[in-house]
């Protein structure tokens, strides 16, 4: 009665007792498990759960009564069930697997080069303004508690800088209302200025003291305005999150060590990404200062001091988030001359 | 690190165990997966995951684990992995959403960290407990499922307290943490309702701790001396600064040099001794493990070989842009299986499954995402 039989082992429902058996198709289409003369299980193929074929691991046939037939004869089961499954066909070792590998490498490059930036732009576009506001308030509050202290800059000096700043902010697309300038004593973060995504810009006393003049300070503030205008901090946040998610998702099985290296590596690449943001903000400082009728290359005055202080620093080119200072100075000068010619 | 010779007496010698008593047979674990086969499964997994925007990753995980379980044989039968891809997908989505919300809140309202971070730490053992249970319940051998009965308290001690104790004691108390972890994992596991007993002796765990500790100490001394030499240079710079002939940033440069010449080698050595220690504790823990009161585990991983394979696997994967990963994964599984055996006493026929609902895959996916790896 059986057309073809496949040898394997049969287990009674829920039991580890192994019985040598064969499975075969009967005349009416049922599959029947037989050991010697005894029929151990019988069911229509539609009632049997066939495990999918993966490589050459043993195949399982779960019968409705809870018993199990197991066999290493994958081809035999494919003939009984009629197919090996489309995915298994793809996975078979054929030359086209190398084409798949090439496609995967290409896709990973495309995702990194195009899909990630597009997703970042999309996320920035749909982020409601309240998110950067909350982020900034929280960040400023915790910085005030930990690193920053009340400014000790003379009132007159603050007013002078604030006037210049309001002029610059008024000329930028967000307008003067889009910005708040905070004076703080930097303490351990020293001479510094940074922008928060809601338009709060923090300027430390130390930077004001270090800068050679009022215009150099304004050049730095124009640079920070550039960061806010281009929503750099949101972009960076989304980019880091997106890349981490992609590594987890696509990575699947690349091993925990390799995954760690990928994550750390993408942080390093993130550094170079923020370097390009710095260059962008430098250029926008030049543009804004020019518009305000001030020295477009004023930020150079500050950068030169930074350069002289870091003169002996080796390797800052690689690890720093700011492009090597000399390069920045030259880029700013060139761009200022370029704009002046127009 | 050319051969495994430097760590000559590394592995817990199997011969020191009592010879199998009559009626028992030593059944080795055998791994039959091949790079050729797995490469196809692996690359198709990645390709379909990308093409389906990540959704296939759940199916990919099931196929990958079925391949590794199904190729692991013991006494003529293989293991199997029964999780349903849809379960995995739902668990994965829940974990990603939870982690997303957690990170968004931390970014938007940093003060919330005071509540959220401790809450997260407290939730981790719960996730691990549920993850271990899920993984056990979807694993079968000879038609009979495993189960896991560990509670929250044990998971907290093994994975939170153990970590704190090991780090605060600079690794001196690490064997206590190892004992808690292995016991939590093994003692709470059942096969067909039958218990697993495991009692890795602290004395033996400390025996495995000794070599890594000595290597680490020697490294600290050598690197400390070189850092001291740099420190002298640092002092010279400092005096220069006081004399007004230099500026403060030179100190920063000198400190950076100390970090790159001392800290980086230290991290590498720390990673290597961690591998040596992990292999040693696996041997101790499994050799002290008895299934159903009669089947004894045997584990004889050569610590040097294990470290060598792990390190070269990583290098091969990195320098092949990931393409050597299938080879590396198969190589490791084959090595681990070959070093493991079960002393089977009597028959493996008499186990009955007490099949239970597997529950959700959230815990298992959390362990996946956060990189907990409890593979044997």
Tab-separated table of N, CA and C in Angstrom, chain B residues 103-163:
chain	number	residue	atom	x	y	z
B	103	UNK	N	14.808	55.637	26.598
B	103	UNK	CA	15.850	56.566	26.175
B	103	UNK	C	15.301	57.950	25.866
B	104	UNK	N	14.076	58.002	25.308
B	104	UNK	CA	13.476	59.304	25.027
B	104	UNK	C	13.244	60.055	26.334
B	105	UNK	N	12.694	59.352	27.337
B	105	UNK	CA	12.443	60.014	28.618
B	105	UNK	C	13.757	60.508	29.230
B	106	UNK	N	14.793	59.667	29.162
B	106	UNK	CA	16.080	60.078	29.740
B	106	UNK	C	16.614	61.321	29.038
B	107	UNK	N	16.359	61.441	27.724
B	107	UNK	CA	16.857	62.600	26.982
B	107	UNK	C	16.005	63.834	27.204
B	108	UNK	N	14.686	63.627	27.277
B	108	UNK	CA	13.783	64.767	27.378
B	108	UNK	C	13.748	65.297	28.813
B	109	UNK	N	13.769	64.396	29.765
B	109	UNK	CA	13.683	64.819	31.159
B	109	UNK	C	14.750	64.106	31.987
B	110	UNK	N	16.000	64.590	31.911
B	110	UNK	CA	17.106	63.910	32.605
B	110	UNK	C	16.850	63.663	34.097
B	111	UNK	N	16.122	64.566	34.815
B	111	UNK	CA	15.921	64.276	36.246
B	111	UNK	C	15.175	62.960	36.486
B	112	UNK	N	14.389	62.503	35.499
B	112	UNK	CA	13.648	61.254	35.661
B	112	UNK	C	14.587	60.066	35.853
B	113	UNK	N	15.866	60.256	35.523
B	113	UNK	CA	16.841	59.168	35.656
B	113	UNK	C	16.910	58.648	37.083
B	114	UNK	N	16.667	59.547	38.060
B	114	UNK	CA	16.752	59.159	39.469
B	114	UNK	C	15.795	58.001	39.759
B	115	UNK	N	14.640	58.018	39.096
B	115	UNK	CA	13.659	56.952	39.290
B	115	UNK	C	13.860	55.846	38.265
B	116	UNK	N	14.076	56.262	37.001
B	116	UNK	CA	14.053	55.301	35.895
B	116	UNK	C	15.220	54.326	35.913
B	117	UNK	N	16.430	54.831	36.173
B	117	UNK	CA	17.599	53.955	36.079
B	117	UNK	C	17.534	52.833	37.125
B	118	UNK	N	17.256	53.163	38.402
B	118	UNK	CA	17.110	52.053	39.376
B	118	UNK	C	15.985	51.093	38.995
B	119	UNK	N	14.894	51.655	38.460
B	119	UNK	CA	13.771	50.820	38.046
B	119	UNK	C	14.221	49.841	36.961
B	120	UNK	N	15.022	50.343	36.044
B	120	UNK	CA	15.525	49.536	34.942
B	120	UNK	C	16.431	48.421	35.474
B	121	UNK	N	17.303	48.785	36.417
B	121	UNK	CA	18.200	47.785	37.000
B	121	UNK	C	17.387	46.703	37.710
B	122	UNK	N	16.330	47.133	38.422
B	122	UNK	CA	15.502	46.161	39.142
B	122	UNK	C	14.710	45.279	38.181
B	123	UNK	N	14.369	45.812	37.016
B	123	UNK	CA	13.571	45.037	36.062
B	123	UNK	C	14.422	44.009	35.325
B	124	UNK	N	15.730	44.283	35.215
B	124	UNK	CA	16.599	43.392	34.431
B	124	UNK	C	16.534	41.928	34.887
B	125	UNK	N	16.646	41.622	36.190
B	125	UNK	CA	16.558	40.208	36.594
B	125	UNK	C	15.231	39.571	36.198
B	126	UNK	N	14.164	40.366	36.219
B	126	UNK	CA	12.864	39.821	35.838
B	126	UNK	C	12.876	39.426	34.362
B	127	UNK	N	13.413	40.315	33.531
B	127	UNK	CA	13.527	40.007	32.100
B	127	UNK	C	14.366	38.745	31.893
B	128	UNK	N	15.482	38.660	32.608
B	128	UNK	CA	16.371	37.506	32.429
B	128	UNK	C	15.664	36.220	32.841
B	129	UNK	N	14.973	36.296	33.988
B	129	UNK	CA	14.243	35.120	34.484
B	129	UNK	C	13.234	34.637	33.446
B	130	UNK	N	12.423	35.577	32.918
B	130	UNK	CA	11.427	35.192	31.931
B	130	UNK	C	12.087	34.723	30.638
B	131	UNK	N	13.217	35.341	30.298
B	131	UNK	CA	13.938	34.950	29.084
B	131	UNK	C	14.473	33.538	29.192
B	132	UNK	N	15.077	33.203	30.328
B	132	UNK	CA	15.596	31.852	30.515
B	132	UNK	C	14.462	30.842	30.465
B	133	UNK	N	13.303	31.221	31.041
B	133	UNK	CA	12.172	30.297	31.039
B	133	UNK	C	11.674	30.061	29.619
B	134	UNK	N	11.549	31.159	28.871
B	134	UNK	CA	11.086	31.012	27.490
B	134	UNK	C	12.039	30.116	26.706
B	135	UNK	N	13.338	30.432	26.816
B	135	UNK	CA	14.319	29.656	26.050
B	135	UNK	C	14.287	28.182	26.427
B	136	UNK	N	14.111	27.886	27.716
B	136	UNK	CA	14.065	26.485	28.135
B	136	UNK	C	12.823	25.801	27.566
B	137	UNK	N	11.699	26.490	27.626
B	137	UNK	CA	10.444	25.852	27.215
B	137	UNK	C	10.333	25.642	25.714
B	138	UNK	N	11.117	26.380	24.927
B	138	UNK	CA	11.066	26.154	23.478
B	138	UNK	C	12.199	25.241	23.028
B	139	UNK	N	12.905	24.640	23.986
B	139	UNK	CA	13.987	23.727	23.635
B	139	UNK	C	13.550	22.300	23.941
B	140	UNK	N	13.806	21.399	22.982
B	140	UNK	CA	13.453	20.008	23.236
B	140	UNK	C	14.607	19.096	22.871
B	141	UNK	N	14.591	17.923	23.490
B	141	UNK	CA	15.521	16.857	23.155
B	141	UNK	C	14.720	15.562	23.199
B	142	UNK	N	14.748	14.828	22.133
B	142	UNK	CA	13.977	13.584	22.049
B	142	UNK	C	12.506	13.798	22.413
B	143	UNK	N	11.895	14.812	21.789
B	143	UNK	CA	10.451	15.025	21.949
B	143	UNK	C	10.051	15.501	23.340
B	144	UNK	N	11.021	15.788	24.216
B	144	UNK	CA	10.691	16.224	25.570
B	144	UNK	C	11.278	17.619	25.792
B	145	UNK	N	10.424	18.503	26.374
B	145	UNK	CA	10.842	19.892	26.541
B	145	UNK	C	11.609	20.110	27.843
B	146	UNK	N	12.407	21.162	27.833
B	146	UNK	CA	13.037	21.650	29.057
B	146	UNK	C	12.095	22.652	29.719
B	147	UNK	N	12.377	22.983	30.983
B	147	UNK	CA	11.618	24.033	31.660
B	147	UNK	C	12.572	24.738	32.610
B	148	UNK	N	12.140	25.899	33.086
B	148	UNK	CA	12.982	26.683	33.985
B	148	UNK	C	12.111	27.257	35.081
B	149	UNK	N	12.523	27.080	36.350
B	149	UNK	CA	11.681	27.471	37.484
B	149	UNK	C	12.290	28.580	38.330
B	150	UNK	N	13.355	29.235	37.837
B	150	UNK	CA	14.032	30.256	38.639
B	150	UNK	C	13.112	31.410	38.990
B	151	UNK	N	13.316	31.993	40.152
B	151	UNK	CA	12.507	33.124	40.592
B	151	UNK	C	13.270	34.429	40.479
B	152	UNK	N	12.606	35.509	40.943
B	152	UNK	CA	13.212	36.825	40.817
B	152	UNK	C	14.429	36.985	41.734
B	153	UNK	N	14.289	36.506	42.979
B	153	UNK	CA	15.359	36.699	43.960
B	153	UNK	C	16.687	36.115	43.490
B	154	UNK	N	16.627	34.881	42.968
B	154	UNK	CA	17.846	34.238	42.494
B	154	UNK	C	18.458	34.989	41.334
B	155	UNK	N	17.594	35.486	40.433
B	155	UNK	CA	18.096	36.233	39.279
B	155	UNK	C	18.734	37.532	39.744
B	156	UNK	N	18.122	38.169	40.739
B	156	UNK	CA	18.682	39.417	41.248
B	156	UNK	C	20.072	39.169	41.831
B	157	UNK	N	20.187	38.098	42.626
B	157	UNK	CA	21.477	37.803	43.232
B	157	UNK	C	22.516	37.469	42.155
B	158	UNK	N	22.112	36.672	41.155
B	158	UNK	CA	23.068	36.207	40.157
B	158	UNK	C	23.520	37.338	39.229
B	159	UNK	N	22.588	38.200	38.812
B	159	UNK	CA	22.940	39.123	37.734
B	159	UNK	C	23.127	40.562	38.180
B	160	UNK	N	22.543	40.967	39.317
B	160	UNK	CA	22.763	42.338	39.784
B	160	UNK	C	23.770	42.335	40.929
B	161	UNK	N	23.434	41.619	41.997
B	161	UNK	CA	24.317	41.564	43.156
B	161	UNK	C	25.678	40.976	42.772
B	162	UNK	N	25.646	39.879	41.994
B	162	UNK	CA	26.894	39.234	41.581
B	162	UNK	C	27.806	40.207	40.849
B	163	UNK	N	27.213	40.971	39.926
B	163	UNK	CA	27.997	41.945	39.167
B	163	UNK	C	28.591	42.995	40.083
